[in-house]
PDB file of C-alpha atoms in Angstrom:
ATOM      1  CA  UNK P  56     159.885  72.684 123.347  1.00  0.00           C
ATOM      2  CA  UNK P  57     161.802  70.551 120.846  1.00  0.00           C
ATOM      3  CA  UNK P  58     163.777  67.870 122.653  1.00  0.00           C
ATOM      4  CA  UNK P  59     167.173  66.985 121.206  1.00  0.00           C
ATOM      5  CA  UNK P  60     168.800  63.652 122.023  1.00  0.00           C
ATOM      6  CA  UNK P  61     172.400  62.800 121.244  1.00  0.00           C
ATOM      7  CA  UNK P  62     174.088  59.427 121.174  1.00  0.00           C
ATOM      8  CA  UNK P  63     176.356  58.249 122.491  1.00  0.00           C
ATOM      9  CA  UNK P  64     176.822  60.351 125.633  1.00  0.00           C
ATOM     10  CA  UNK P  65     180.518  59.601 125.482  1.00  0.00           C
ATOM     11  CA  UNK P  66     182.957  57.644 123.378  1.00  0.00           C
ATOM     12  CA  UNK P  67     186.623  56.708 123.385  1.00  0.00           C
ATOM     13  CA  UNK P  68     188.605  56.961 120.195  1.00  0.00           C
ATOM     14  CA  UNK P  69     192.174  57.074 118.967  1.00  0.00           C
ATOM     15  CA  UNK P  70     193.956  59.673 116.885  1.00  0.00           C
ATOM     16  CA  UNK P  71     193.215  58.929 113.254  1.00  0.00           C
ATOM     17  CA  UNK P  72     189.843  57.291 113.916  1.00  0.00           C
ATOM     18  CA  UNK P  73     186.618  58.248 112.222  1.00  0.00           C
ATOM     19  CA  UNK P  74     184.004  59.324 114.764  1.00  0.00           C
ATOM     20  CA  UNK P  75     180.258  59.628 114.260  1.00  0.00           C
ATOM     21  CA  UNK P  76     177.846  61.354 116.647  1.00  0.00           C
ATOM     22  CA  UNK P  77     174.095  61.233 116.204  1.00  0.00           C
ATOM     23  CA  UNK P  78     171.477  63.818 117.135  1.00  0.00           C
ATOM     24  CA  UNK P  79     167.744  63.201 116.992  1.00  0.00           C
ATOM     25  CA  UNK P  80     164.987  65.792 117.214  1.00  0.00           C
ATOM     26  CA  UNK P  81     161.590  65.004 118.721  1.00  0.00           C
ATOM     27  CA  UNK P  82     159.917  66.566 115.677  1.00  0.00           C
ATOM     28  CA  UNK P  83     160.805  67.591 112.135  1.00  0.00           C
ATOM     29  CA  UNK P  84     163.230  70.534 112.193  1.00  0.00           C
ATOM     30  CA  UNK P  85     164.122  70.454 108.477  1.00  0.00           C
ATOM     31  CA  UNK P  86     167.804  71.407 108.356  1.00  0.00           C
ATOM     32  CA  UNK P  87     167.730  73.836 111.298  1.00  0.00           C
ATOM     33  CA  UNK P  88     170.489  72.007 113.152  1.00  0.00           C
ATOM     34  CA  UNK P  89     173.856  73.274 114.350  1.00  0.00           C
ATOM     35  CA  UNK P  90     176.872  71.578 115.918  1.00  0.00           C
ATOM     36  CA  UNK P  91     179.249  73.037 118.517  1.00  0.00           C
ATOM     37  CA  UNK P  92     182.543  71.918 120.014  1.00  0.00           C
ATOM     38  CA  UNK P  93     183.376  72.773 123.614  1.00  0.00           C
ATOM     39  CA  UNK P  94     186.613  72.220 125.501  1.00  0.00           C
ATOM     40  CA  UNK P  95     186.799  72.252 129.310  1.00  0.00           C
ATOM     41  CA  UNK P  96     186.503  75.750 130.754  1.00  0.00           C
ATOM     42  CA  UNK P  97     185.940  77.296 127.336  1.00  0.00           C
ATOM     43  CA  UNK P  98     182.980  78.669 125.430  1.00  0.00           C
ATOM     44  CA  UNK P  99     181.346  76.564 122.720  1.00  0.00           C
ATOM     45  CA  UNK P 100     182.568  77.007 119.165  1.00  0.00           C
ATOM     46  CA  UNK P 101     180.315  76.761 116.114  1.00  0.00           C
ATOM     47  CA  UNK P 102     181.412  73.966 113.767  1.00  0.00           C
ATOM     48  CA  UNK P 103     178.488  73.253 111.462  1.00  0.00           C
ATOM     49  CA  UNK P 104     175.283  75.184 110.734  1.00  0.00           C
ATOM     50  CA  UNK P 105     172.227  74.281 108.688  1.00  0.00           C
ATOM     51  CA  UNK P 106     173.020  70.601 109.213  1.00  0.00           C
ATOM     52  CA  UNK P 107     175.943  70.438 106.782  1.00  0.00           C
ATOM     53  CA  UNK P 108     177.520  73.874 106.209  1.00  0.00           C
ATOM     54  CA  UNK P 109     181.015  74.226 107.600  1.00  0.00           C
ATOM     55  CA  UNK P 110     181.638  77.398 109.582  1.00  0.00           C
ATOM     56  CA  UNK P 111     184.546  79.536 108.335  1.00  0.00           C
ATOM     57  CA  UNK P 112     187.867  78.303 109.637  1.00  0.00           C
ATOM     58  CA  UNK P 113     186.662  74.861 110.713  1.00  0.00           C
ATOM     59  CA  UNK P 114     188.795  71.995 109.323  1.00  0.00           C
ATOM     60  CA  UNK P 115     187.291  69.955 106.511  1.00  0.00           C
ATOM     61  CA  UNK P 116     187.609  66.735 108.543  1.00  0.00           C
ATOM     62  CA  UNK P 117     184.380  67.855 110.247  1.00  0.00           C
ATOM     63  CA  UNK P 118     181.175  67.217 108.324  1.00  0.00           C
ATOM     64  CA  UNK P 119     177.467  67.132 109.058  1.00  0.00           C
ATOM     65  CA  UNK P 120     174.511  65.469 107.429  1.00  0.00           C
ATOM     66  CA  UNK P 121     170.821  64.829 107.905  1.00  0.00           C
ATOM     67  CA  UNK P 122     167.482  66.542 107.759  1.00  0.00           C
ATOM     68  CA  UNK P 123     164.097  66.201 109.381  1.00  0.00           C
ATOM     69  CA  UNK P 124     164.702  64.449 112.693  1.00  0.00           C
ATOM     70  CA  UNK P 125     168.008  62.594 112.309  1.00  0.00           C
ATOM     71  CA  UNK P 126     171.415  64.218 112.036  1.00  0.00           C
ATOM     72  CA  UNK P 127     175.041  63.145 112.135  1.00  0.00           C
ATOM     73  CA  UNK P 128     178.340  64.833 112.905  1.00  0.00           C
ATOM     74  CA  UNK P 129     181.366  63.018 111.499  1.00  0.00           C
ATOM     75  CA  UNK P 130     184.984  63.693 112.319  1.00  0.00           C
ATOM     76  CA  UNK P 131     187.357  62.070 109.837  1.00  0.00           C
ATOM     77  CA  UNK P 132     190.850  61.274 111.064  1.00  0.00           C
ATOM     78  CA  UNK P 133     190.456  62.461 114.657  1.00  0.00           C
ATOM     79  CA  UNK P 134     193.206  64.837 115.762  1.00  0.00           C
ATOM     80  CA  UNK P 135     194.513  65.456 119.313  1.00  0.00           C
ATOM     81  CA  UNK P 136     192.807  68.860 119.410  1.00  0.00           C
ATOM     82  CA  UNK P 137     189.411  67.275 118.631  1.00  0.00           C
ATOM     83  CA  UNK P 138     189.035  65.674 122.040  1.00  0.00           C
ATOM     84  CA  UNK P 139     186.159  67.726 123.419  1.00  0.00           C
ATOM     85  CA  UNK P 140     182.405  67.701 123.978  1.00  0.00           C
ATOM     86  CA  UNK P 141     180.120  68.112 120.971  1.00  0.00           C
ATOM     87  CA  UNK P 142     176.576  69.438 121.183  1.00  0.00           C
ATOM     88  CA  UNK P 143     173.791  69.761 118.645  1.00  0.00           C
ATOM     89  CA  UNK P 144     171.268  72.611 118.749  1.00  0.00           C
ATOM     90  CA  UNK P 145     168.004  73.145 116.914  1.00  0.00           C
ATOM     91  CA  UNK P 146     167.110  76.565 115.539  1.00  0.00           C
ATOM     92  CA  UNK P 147     163.722  75.634 114.080  1.00  0.00           C
ATOM     93  CA  UNK P 148     161.718  77.279 116.856  1.00  0.00           C
ATOM     94  CA  UNK P 149     162.337  78.998 120.157  1.00  0.00           C
ATOM     95  CA  UNK P 150     163.169  78.103 122.800  1.00  0.00           C
ATOM     96  CA  UNK P 151     166.399  77.045 121.116  1.00  0.00           C
ATOM     97  CA  UNK P 152     167.368  73.689 122.602  1.00  0.00           C
ATOM     98  CA  UNK P 153     170.572  71.669 122.765  1.00  0.00           C
ATOM     99  CA  UNK P 154     171.400  68.023 122.965  1.00  0.00           C
ATOM    100  CA  UNK P 155     172.978  66.840 126.211  1.00  0.00           C
ATOM    101  CA  UNK P 156     176.428  66.626 124.622  1.00  0.00           C
ATOM    102  CA  UNK P 157     178.792  63.861 123.531  1.00  0.00           C
ATOM    103  CA  UNK P 158     182.198  63.705 125.158  1.00  0.00           C
ATOM    104  CA  UNK P 159     184.949  62.406 122.881  1.00  0.00           C
ATOM    105  CA  UNK P 160     187.783  61.006 124.959  1.00  0.00           C
ATOM    106  CA  UNK P 161     191.178  59.565 124.168  1.00  0.00           C
ATOM    107  CA  UNK P 162     191.314  55.777 124.049  1.00  0.00           C
TER     108      UNK P 162
ATOM    109  CA  UNK D 259     188.007  90.965 115.665  1.00  0.00           C
ATOM    110  CA  UNK D 260     184.672  90.172 117.274  1.00  0.00           C
ATOM    111  CA  UNK D 261     184.811  90.218 121.057  1.00  0.00           C
ATOM    112  CA  UNK D 262     182.162  89.581 123.684  1.00  0.00           C
ATOM    113  CA  UNK D 263     183.232  90.085 127.280  1.00  0.00           C
ATOM    114  CA  UNK D 264     180.930  89.114 130.125  1.00  0.00           C
ATOM    115  CA  UNK D 265     181.176  90.481 133.640  1.00  0.00           C
ATOM    116  CA  UNK D 266     179.126  90.713 136.808  1.00  0.00           C
ATOM    117  CA  UNK D 267     178.994  87.115 137.931  1.00  0.00           C
ATOM    118  CA  UNK D 268     179.603  85.960 141.471  1.00  0.00           C
ATOM    119  CA  UNK D 269     178.166  84.364 144.586  1.00  0.00           C
ATOM    120  CA  UNK D 270     174.649  85.366 145.582  1.00  0.00           C
ATOM    121  CA  UNK D 271     172.048  84.133 148.072  1.00  0.00           C
ATOM    122  CA  UNK D 272     168.779  82.583 146.947  1.00  0.00           C
ATOM    123  CA  UNK D 273     166.177  85.229 146.295  1.00  0.00           C
ATOM    124  CA  UNK D 274     168.824  87.798 145.426  1.00  0.00           C
ATOM    125  CA  UNK D 275     169.505  89.715 142.231  1.00  0.00           C
ATOM    126  CA  UNK D 276     172.491  90.017 139.931  1.00  0.00           C
ATOM    127  CA  UNK D 277     173.127  91.806 136.662  1.00  0.00           C
ATOM    128  CA  UNK D 278     175.472  90.409 134.050  1.00  0.00           C
ATOM    129  CA  UNK D 279     176.974  92.558 131.322  1.00  0.00           C
ATOM    130  CA  UNK D 280     178.160  91.571 127.861  1.00  0.00           C
ATOM    131  CA  UNK D 281     180.371  94.190 126.230  1.00  0.00           C
ATOM    132  CA  UNK D 282     180.632  93.821 122.460  1.00  0.00           C
ATOM    133  CA  UNK D 283     183.242  95.058 119.993  1.00  0.00           C
ATOM    134  CA  UNK D 284     184.528  94.324 116.517  1.00  0.00           C
ATOM    135  CA  UNK D 285     181.173  94.371 114.733  1.00  0.00           C
ATOM    136  CA  UNK D 286     178.168  96.614 114.172  1.00  0.00           C
ATOM    137  CA  UNK D 287     176.338  96.203 117.462  1.00  0.00           C
ATOM    138  CA  UNK D 288     173.184  97.938 116.210  1.00  0.00           C
ATOM    139  CA  UNK D 289     172.333  94.975 113.967  1.00  0.00           C
ATOM    140  CA  UNK D 290     173.212  92.243 116.464  1.00  0.00           C
ATOM    141  CA  UNK D 291     170.772  89.805 118.008  1.00  0.00           C
ATOM    142  CA  UNK D 292     172.264  88.609 121.286  1.00  0.00           C
ATOM    143  CA  UNK D 293     171.375  85.575 123.370  1.00  0.00           C
ATOM    144  CA  UNK D 294     172.317  84.369 126.811  1.00  0.00           C
ATOM    145  CA  UNK D 295     173.108  80.672 127.174  1.00  0.00           C
ATOM    146  CA  UNK D 296     173.963  78.998 130.462  1.00  0.00           C
ATOM    147  CA  UNK D 297     175.629  75.777 131.523  1.00  0.00           C
ATOM    148  CA  UNK D 298     175.104  74.315 134.971  1.00  0.00           C
ATOM    149  CA  UNK D 299     178.056  72.390 136.447  1.00  0.00           C
ATOM    150  CA  UNK D 300     178.539  69.138 134.569  1.00  0.00           C
ATOM    151  CA  UNK D 301     175.443  69.736 132.448  1.00  0.00           C
ATOM    152  CA  UNK D 302     174.599  70.662 128.870  1.00  0.00           C
ATOM    153  CA  UNK D 303     173.925  74.046 127.350  1.00  0.00           C
ATOM    154  CA  UNK D 304     170.613  75.796 128.005  1.00  0.00           C
ATOM    155  CA  UNK D 305     169.324  78.833 126.133  1.00  0.00           C
ATOM    156  CA  UNK D 306     168.119  81.520 128.551  1.00  0.00           C
ATOM    157  CA  UNK D 307     166.842  84.380 126.441  1.00  0.00           C
ATOM    158  CA  UNK D 308     167.675  86.891 123.737  1.00  0.00           C
ATOM    159  CA  UNK D 309     167.200  90.414 122.533  1.00  0.00           C
ATOM    160  CA  UNK D 310     166.705  91.388 118.927  1.00  0.00           C
ATOM    161  CA  UNK D 311     168.594  94.232 117.332  1.00  0.00           C
ATOM    162  CA  UNK D 312     167.318  97.751 117.819  1.00  0.00           C
ATOM    163  CA  UNK D 313     166.565  97.866 114.110  1.00  0.00           C
ATOM    164  CA  UNK D 314     164.396  94.743 114.496  1.00  0.00           C
ATOM    165  CA  UNK D 315     162.491  96.195 117.422  1.00  0.00           C
ATOM    166  CA  UNK D 316     164.730  95.273 120.343  1.00  0.00           C
ATOM    167  CA  UNK D 317     162.165  92.776 121.601  1.00  0.00           C
ATOM    168  CA  UNK D 318     162.987  89.837 123.837  1.00  0.00           C
ATOM    169  CA  UNK D 319     162.247  86.138 124.209  1.00  0.00           C
ATOM    170  CA  UNK D 320     162.830  83.941 127.254  1.00  0.00           C
ATOM    171  CA  UNK D 321     163.008  80.307 128.219  1.00  0.00           C
ATOM    172  CA  UNK D 322     160.231  79.136 130.520  1.00  0.00           C
ATOM    173  CA  UNK D 323     162.437  78.539 133.622  1.00  0.00           C
ATOM    174  CA  UNK D 324     163.503  82.212 133.722  1.00  0.00           C
ATOM    175  CA  UNK D 325     160.504  84.032 132.271  1.00  0.00           C
ATOM    176  CA  UNK D 326     159.279  86.684 134.683  1.00  0.00           C
ATOM    177  CA  UNK D 327     162.526  86.602 136.684  1.00  0.00           C
ATOM    178  CA  UNK D 328     165.205  87.455 134.105  1.00  0.00           C
ATOM    179  CA  UNK D 329     165.303  90.460 131.781  1.00  0.00           C
ATOM    180  CA  UNK D 330     167.572  91.027 128.796  1.00  0.00           C
ATOM    181  CA  UNK D 331     168.231  94.628 127.761  1.00  0.00           C
ATOM    182  CA  UNK D 332     170.728  96.538 125.651  1.00  0.00           C
ATOM    183  CA  UNK D 333     172.459  99.917 125.688  1.00  0.00           C
ATOM    184  CA  UNK D 334     173.453 101.024 122.199  1.00  0.00           C
ATOM    185  CA  UNK D 335     175.644 103.833 123.566  1.00  0.00           C
ATOM    186  CA  UNK D 336     177.792 101.298 125.412  1.00  0.00           C
ATOM    187  CA  UNK D 337     177.582  98.391 122.924  1.00  0.00           C
ATOM    188  CA  UNK D 338     176.474  96.282 125.859  1.00  0.00           C
ATOM    189  CA  UNK D 339     173.764  93.726 126.545  1.00  0.00           C
ATOM    190  CA  UNK D 340     172.595  93.024 130.079  1.00  0.00           C
ATOM    191  CA  UNK D 341     170.987  90.074 131.834  1.00  0.00           C
ATOM    192  CA  UNK D 342     169.139  91.176 134.957  1.00  0.00           C
ATOM    193  CA  UNK D 343     168.481  88.147 137.135  1.00  0.00           C
ATOM    194  CA  UNK D 344     165.985  88.464 140.000  1.00  0.00           C
ATOM    195  CA  UNK D 345     164.545  85.980 142.504  1.00  0.00           C
ATOM    196  CA  UNK D 346     167.539  83.732 141.965  1.00  0.00           C
ATOM    197  CA  UNK D 347     167.275  80.030 142.746  1.00  0.00           C
ATOM    198  CA  UNK D 348     169.951  77.444 143.390  1.00  0.00           C
ATOM    199  CA  UNK D 349     169.123  75.881 140.021  1.00  0.00           C
ATOM    200  CA  UNK D 350     170.254  79.114 138.334  1.00  0.00           C
ATOM    201  CA  UNK D 351     173.835  78.262 139.300  1.00  0.00           C
ATOM    202  CA  UNK D 352     175.739  78.084 136.008  1.00  0.00           C
ATOM    203  CA  UNK D 353     178.280  79.705 133.755  1.00  0.00           C
ATOM    204  CA  UNK D 354     176.437  82.304 131.700  1.00  0.00           C
ATOM    205  CA  UNK D 355     177.583  83.004 128.155  1.00  0.00           C
ATOM    206  CA  UNK D 356     176.445  85.764 125.843  1.00  0.00           C
ATOM    207  CA  UNK D 357     176.443  84.943 122.168  1.00  0.00           C
ATOM    208  CA  UNK D 358     175.547  86.668 118.938  1.00  0.00           C
ATOM    209  CA  UNK D 359     172.944  85.032 116.745  1.00  0.00           C
ATOM    210  CA  UNK D 360     173.979  84.808 113.124  1.00  0.00           C
ATOM    211  CA  UNK D 361     171.712  83.913 110.229  1.00  0.00           C
ATOM    212  CA  UNK D 362     172.520  82.117 106.983  1.00  0.00           C
ATOM    213  CA  UNK D 363     169.438  80.073 106.047  1.00  0.00           C
ATOM    214  CA  UNK D 364     169.181  79.122 109.735  1.00  0.00           C
ATOM    215  CA  UNK D 365     169.906  80.844 113.040  1.00  0.00           C
ATOM    216  CA  UNK D 366     173.021  79.855 114.949  1.00  0.00           C
ATOM    217  CA  UNK D 367     175.272  81.093 117.765  1.00  0.00           C
ATOM    218  CA  UNK D 368     178.365  82.309 115.964  1.00  0.00           C
ATOM    219  CA  UNK D 369     180.389  84.305 118.491  1.00  0.00           C
ATOM    220  CA  UNK D 370     180.599  83.666 122.227  1.00  0.00           C
ATOM    221  CA  UNK D 371     181.959  85.400 125.287  1.00  0.00           C
ATOM    222  CA  UNK D 372     184.241  83.657 127.750  1.00  0.00           C
ATOM    223  CA  UNK D 373     181.458  83.089 130.271  1.00  0.00           C
ATOM    224  CA  UNK D 374     180.591  84.543 133.673  1.00  0.00           C
ATOM    225  CA  UNK D 375     180.058  82.118 136.571  1.00  0.00           C
ATOM    226  CA  UNK D 376     177.077  82.596 138.845  1.00  0.00           C
ATOM    227  CA  UNK D 377     176.666  80.633 142.062  1.00  0.00           C
ATOM    228  CA  UNK D 378     173.382  80.839 143.955  1.00  0.00           C
ATOM    229  CA  UNK D 379     173.620  79.529 147.467  1.00  0.00           C
ATOM    230  CA  UNK D 380     171.071  79.126 150.205  1.00  0.00           C
TER     231      UNK D 380
END
């Protein structure tokens, strides 16, 4: 199984801040990396696929980068609705695996 | 509008069985690959298993912790995917989501149901 590790596990930020979340794969996964946003009691929502492609309808303040083993999700100008948990997921090989999640909280 | 609606969750004793349903609408079900993903209380997301579309053979894959105990199946006449869970353990306690797998250079989970909670108690 491909282990995915996110950092940090949580962070506090203010509205308007730029936030960066990192995801590292145990082995090379090329660009087979997706990012999801999840709010309490709700299903995850796809934000970014193939490391940097924005899913339809997702605001442009979200962006992704990276390839191989190291990936980044950036949120520019954090908005009140962005406070949530973000998870990465590899789709290089089954079993699909997720990072443990990064909780973005209000400072 | 794509909709996935799970049902069938509840409280069950260890060793028991439960079947979850995922009713799909708003897209061509025949071509859909559907996965089940679970989330234990306070934990991250864990992929459970999936079923390919009928046109791609309808075959299944499973995560190691559930292989041999869980079975994913589909009924084209009802546009529904099922997760049959047998020999349940306390560590199977989670919210179970069904999700369609989309593909655009890579696979991803594009649409999700609202989740069905399962509690396994001894």
